[in-house]
């Protein structure tokens, strides 16, 4: 297997820490995108910038084959105040690379340099650096800018680090892997009044309390028990004083599923529960349903190929062929709806080891020991899937 040189590992570790120190929020990844574009350009990639705002694509063609492959990394950081105490900690207060997208960018750049300088492949390599994975749907924005029309890919792949799994462990999964994530805001309108005379009001607080409990039955009583699903009421706002019945209450709801059909049926059920609960309390409900990320479904055939590359080039104990589903979500799901491919995980560190701190925690940091195996996997995947001897 092609491995990065010691010099390259050191260089990309420094680069990862430089990106970490200068985190940028969704669609503001200007410094990061400029850095990515400059590096790719210097190595001979044809570079396109400004896709979906700050997205970058580096394209490298070699040989004569019409085959093509796309590898995707994300570049955005989170609105979290860093508490790692690392020498390379964020210099933008309140903004932090708490999901390791700095590491994903560094791993893909490390592979990019190696593939440009000594890659043995025949076909077209598209390296996709996307903005705004954290809720902004940067993947979709790049696609709306013609990502796959301008850079057609036979197959696409992406890799995310995962704390709690041994450092460098490669985890694959065929089929549904990450949840859809939808948002609902429910506003209840009643008639306010004096707390001493509830019969002269229609109380949205009692209606909201009942609705929270009724929403818990969507998963427990409506969804097939063998299908994973989540309904979380994460915020509830109403009233100011103990002796005033407010006229309005607001609930913020997060809805997740791992099957597109379950997702649709949960939406319908929630709409019914909200409407009928409100009716039973004599209040009026408004529901603002905002579809978020789709269910991430790994293509079976492409996952077999991606897994086979890992099994050929990495020790068996370092490769998990079928990992668990996760209730987190990921906008690479939109790309996978358009192009078959696979999304894999690389362990950031087992519990009790360095790198175990969960993503989105102020103490999280990407494990730099993953730059070498992460890049090596990307290099192997490209050289196997675009192998010059198997057109
Ligand atoms: Zn994240
Ligand atoms: Zn992430």
CSV table of C-alpha atoms in Angstrom, one decimal, residues 63-227:
chain,number,residue,atom,x,y,z
A,63,UNK,CA,-4.6,8.2,-18.9
A,64,UNK,CA,-7.5,7.6,-21.3
A,65,UNK,CA,-10.2,5.9,-19.3
A,66,UNK,CA,-13.6,7.5,-19.1
A,67,UNK,CA,-14.1,6.3,-15.5
A,68,UNK,CA,-14.4,8.9,-12.7
A,69,UNK,CA,-14.6,9.0,-9.0
A,70,UNK,CA,-15.5,11.7,-6.5
A,71,UNK,CA,-14.1,12.1,-3.0
A,72,UNK,CA,-15.6,14.6,-0.7
A,73,UNK,CA,-14.4,16.4,2.4
A,74,UNK,CA,-16.2,19.1,4.4
A,75,UNK,CA,-14.6,22.4,5.6
A,76,UNK,CA,-16.9,24.2,8.0
A,77,UNK,CA,-16.6,24.7,11.8
A,78,UNK,CA,-19.2,25.1,14.6
A,79,UNK,CA,-20.3,28.0,16.8
A,80,UNK,CA,-18.7,26.5,19.9
A,81,UNK,CA,-16.1,28.1,22.2
A,82,UNK,CA,-13.1,25.8,22.2
A,83,UNK,CA,-11.9,24.3,25.5
A,84,UNK,CA,-9.1,22.0,24.4
A,85,UNK,CA,-6.2,24.1,25.6
A,86,UNK,CA,-4.3,22.9,22.6
A,87,UNK,CA,-1.4,25.1,21.3
A,88,UNK,CA,-3.3,25.2,17.9
A,89,UNK,CA,-6.7,26.1,19.6
A,90,UNK,CA,-9.1,28.4,17.7
A,91,UNK,CA,-8.1,32.0,17.4
A,92,UNK,CA,-11.7,32.9,16.6
A,93,UNK,CA,-13.5,33.1,19.9
A,94,UNK,CA,-16.8,31.2,19.8
A,95,UNK,CA,-15.9,29.3,16.6
A,96,UNK,CA,-14.3,25.9,16.6
A,97,UNK,CA,-13.5,22.8,14.5
A,98,UNK,CA,-15.5,20.6,16.9
A,99,UNK,CA,-16.5,18.0,14.3
A,100,UNK,CA,-13.0,17.3,12.7
A,101,UNK,CA,-13.8,18.8,9.3
A,102,UNK,CA,-10.3,20.3,9.6
A,103,UNK,CA,-9.0,16.7,9.7
A,104,UNK,CA,-11.2,15.6,6.8
A,105,UNK,CA,-9.8,18.4,4.7
A,106,UNK,CA,-6.2,17.6,5.7
A,107,UNK,CA,-6.6,13.9,5.0
A,108,UNK,CA,-8.0,14.5,1.5
A,109,UNK,CA,-5.3,17.1,0.7
A,110,UNK,CA,-2.6,14.7,1.8
A,111,UNK,CA,-4.1,12.1,-0.5
A,112,UNK,CA,-4.4,14.7,-3.3
A,113,UNK,CA,-0.7,15.6,-3.2
A,114,UNK,CA,0.4,12.0,-3.2
A,115,UNK,CA,-2.0,11.1,-6.1
A,116,UNK,CA,-0.8,14.1,-8.1
A,117,UNK,CA,2.9,13.3,-7.6
A,118,UNK,CA,2.9,9.5,-7.8
A,119,UNK,CA,-0.6,8.2,-8.2
A,120,UNK,CA,-1.1,5.2,-10.5
A,121,UNK,CA,-4.6,5.6,-11.9
A,122,UNK,CA,-6.4,5.9,-15.2
A,123,UNK,CA,-9.4,8.1,-15.2
A,124,UNK,CA,-10.8,11.3,-13.7
A,125,UNK,CA,-10.4,12.1,-10.0
A,126,UNK,CA,-12.7,14.8,-8.6
A,127,UNK,CA,-11.9,16.1,-5.1
A,128,UNK,CA,-14.9,17.9,-3.6
A,129,UNK,CA,-14.4,20.3,-0.7
A,130,UNK,CA,-17.8,21.4,0.5
A,131,UNK,CA,-19.0,24.2,2.7
A,132,UNK,CA,-21.6,24.1,5.4
A,133,UNK,CA,-22.1,20.5,6.3
A,134,UNK,CA,-23.3,21.5,9.8
A,135,UNK,CA,-27.0,22.2,9.0
A,136,UNK,CA,-26.4,24.5,6.1
A,137,UNK,CA,-26.7,21.9,3.4
A,138,UNK,CA,-23.6,22.9,1.5
A,139,UNK,CA,-23.7,19.6,-0.4
A,140,UNK,CA,-27.1,20.6,-1.9
A,141,UNK,CA,-25.8,24.1,-2.7
A,142,UNK,CA,-22.9,22.7,-4.6
A,143,UNK,CA,-25.3,20.3,-6.5
A,144,UNK,CA,-27.5,23.3,-7.3
A,145,UNK,CA,-24.5,24.9,-8.8
A,146,UNK,CA,-24.1,21.9,-11.2
A,147,UNK,CA,-21.5,19.9,-9.2
A,148,UNK,CA,-22.3,16.5,-10.9
A,149,UNK,CA,-23.1,18.0,-14.3
A,150,UNK,CA,-19.7,19.8,-14.4
A,151,UNK,CA,-17.8,17.0,-12.7
A,152,UNK,CA,-19.6,13.7,-13.4
A,153,UNK,CA,-18.7,10.9,-11.1
A,154,UNK,CA,-19.4,7.2,-11.5
A,155,UNK,CA,-19.1,6.8,-7.7
A,156,UNK,CA,-18.6,9.1,-4.7
A,157,UNK,CA,-17.1,8.5,-1.2
A,158,UNK,CA,-16.7,10.5,2.0
A,159,UNK,CA,-15.1,9.7,5.3
A,160,UNK,CA,-16.0,11.1,8.8
A,161,UNK,CA,-14.0,10.6,12.0
A,162,UNK,CA,-15.8,9.0,15.0
A,163,UNK,CA,-14.8,9.3,18.6
A,164,UNK,CA,-15.4,6.2,20.8
A,165,UNK,CA,-13.9,3.9,18.1
A,166,UNK,CA,-10.3,2.9,18.0
A,167,UNK,CA,-8.0,5.3,16.2
A,168,UNK,CA,-7.7,4.4,12.5
A,169,UNK,CA,-10.4,1.8,12.5
A,170,UNK,CA,-12.3,1.9,9.2
A,171,UNK,CA,-16.0,1.3,9.6
A,172,UNK,CA,-18.2,0.6,6.6
A,173,UNK,CA,-21.9,0.0,6.4
A,174,UNK,CA,-24.2,-1.0,3.5
A,175,UNK,CA,-27.7,0.5,3.3
A,176,UNK,CA,-29.3,3.2,5.6
A,177,UNK,CA,-26.5,4.6,7.8
A,178,UNK,CA,-27.4,8.0,9.1
A,179,UNK,CA,-30.8,9.5,9.9
A,180,UNK,CA,-32.9,12.1,8.1
A,181,UNK,CA,-33.3,15.2,10.2
A,182,UNK,CA,-36.4,17.3,10.0
A,183,UNK,CA,-37.5,20.3,12.1
A,184,UNK,CA,-41.0,21.4,13.2
A,185,UNK,CA,-42.0,24.6,15.0
A,186,UNK,CA,-45.5,24.3,16.5
A,187,UNK,CA,-47.2,27.5,17.7
A,188,UNK,CA,-50.3,27.2,19.7
A,189,UNK,CA,-52.7,30.1,19.8
A,190,UNK,CA,-55.3,30.4,22.6
A,191,UNK,CA,-57.0,33.0,24.6
A,192,UNK,CA,-55.0,34.5,27.5
A,193,UNK,CA,-56.5,35.5,30.8
A,194,UNK,CA,-56.2,35.6,34.6
A,195,UNK,CA,-54.6,32.6,36.2
A,196,UNK,CA,-57.4,32.6,38.8
A,197,UNK,CA,-60.1,32.3,36.1
A,198,UNK,CA,-59.0,29.5,33.7
A,199,UNK,CA,-62.6,29.0,32.5
A,200,UNK,CA,-62.4,32.4,30.9
A,201,UNK,CA,-59.3,31.5,28.8
A,202,UNK,CA,-58.2,28.7,26.5
A,203,UNK,CA,-54.9,27.6,28.0
A,204,UNK,CA,-52.0,26.9,25.6
A,205,UNK,CA,-49.7,25.8,28.5
A,206,UNK,CA,-51.8,22.8,29.3
A,207,UNK,CA,-52.3,22.1,25.6
A,208,UNK,CA,-48.5,22.3,25.0
A,209,UNK,CA,-47.8,20.0,28.0
A,210,UNK,CA,-50.3,17.4,26.6
A,211,UNK,CA,-48.9,17.8,23.1
A,212,UNK,CA,-45.3,17.0,24.3
A,213,UNK,CA,-46.6,13.8,25.9
A,214,UNK,CA,-48.7,12.9,22.8
A,215,UNK,CA,-45.7,13.4,20.5
A,216,UNK,CA,-43.9,10.7,22.5
A,217,UNK,CA,-46.4,8.2,21.2
A,218,UNK,CA,-45.4,8.8,17.5
A,219,UNK,CA,-42.3,6.6,18.0
A,220,UNK,CA,-43.6,4.3,20.7
A,221,UNK,CA,-47.1,3.6,19.2
A,222,UNK,CA,-46.9,4.5,15.5
A,223,UNK,CA,-43.5,3.5,14.2
A,224,UNK,CA,-42.6,-0.2,13.7
A,225,UNK,CA,-40.5,-1.1,16.8
A,226,UNK,CA,-37.8,-2.5,14.6
A,227,UNK,CA,-37.3,0.8,12.8
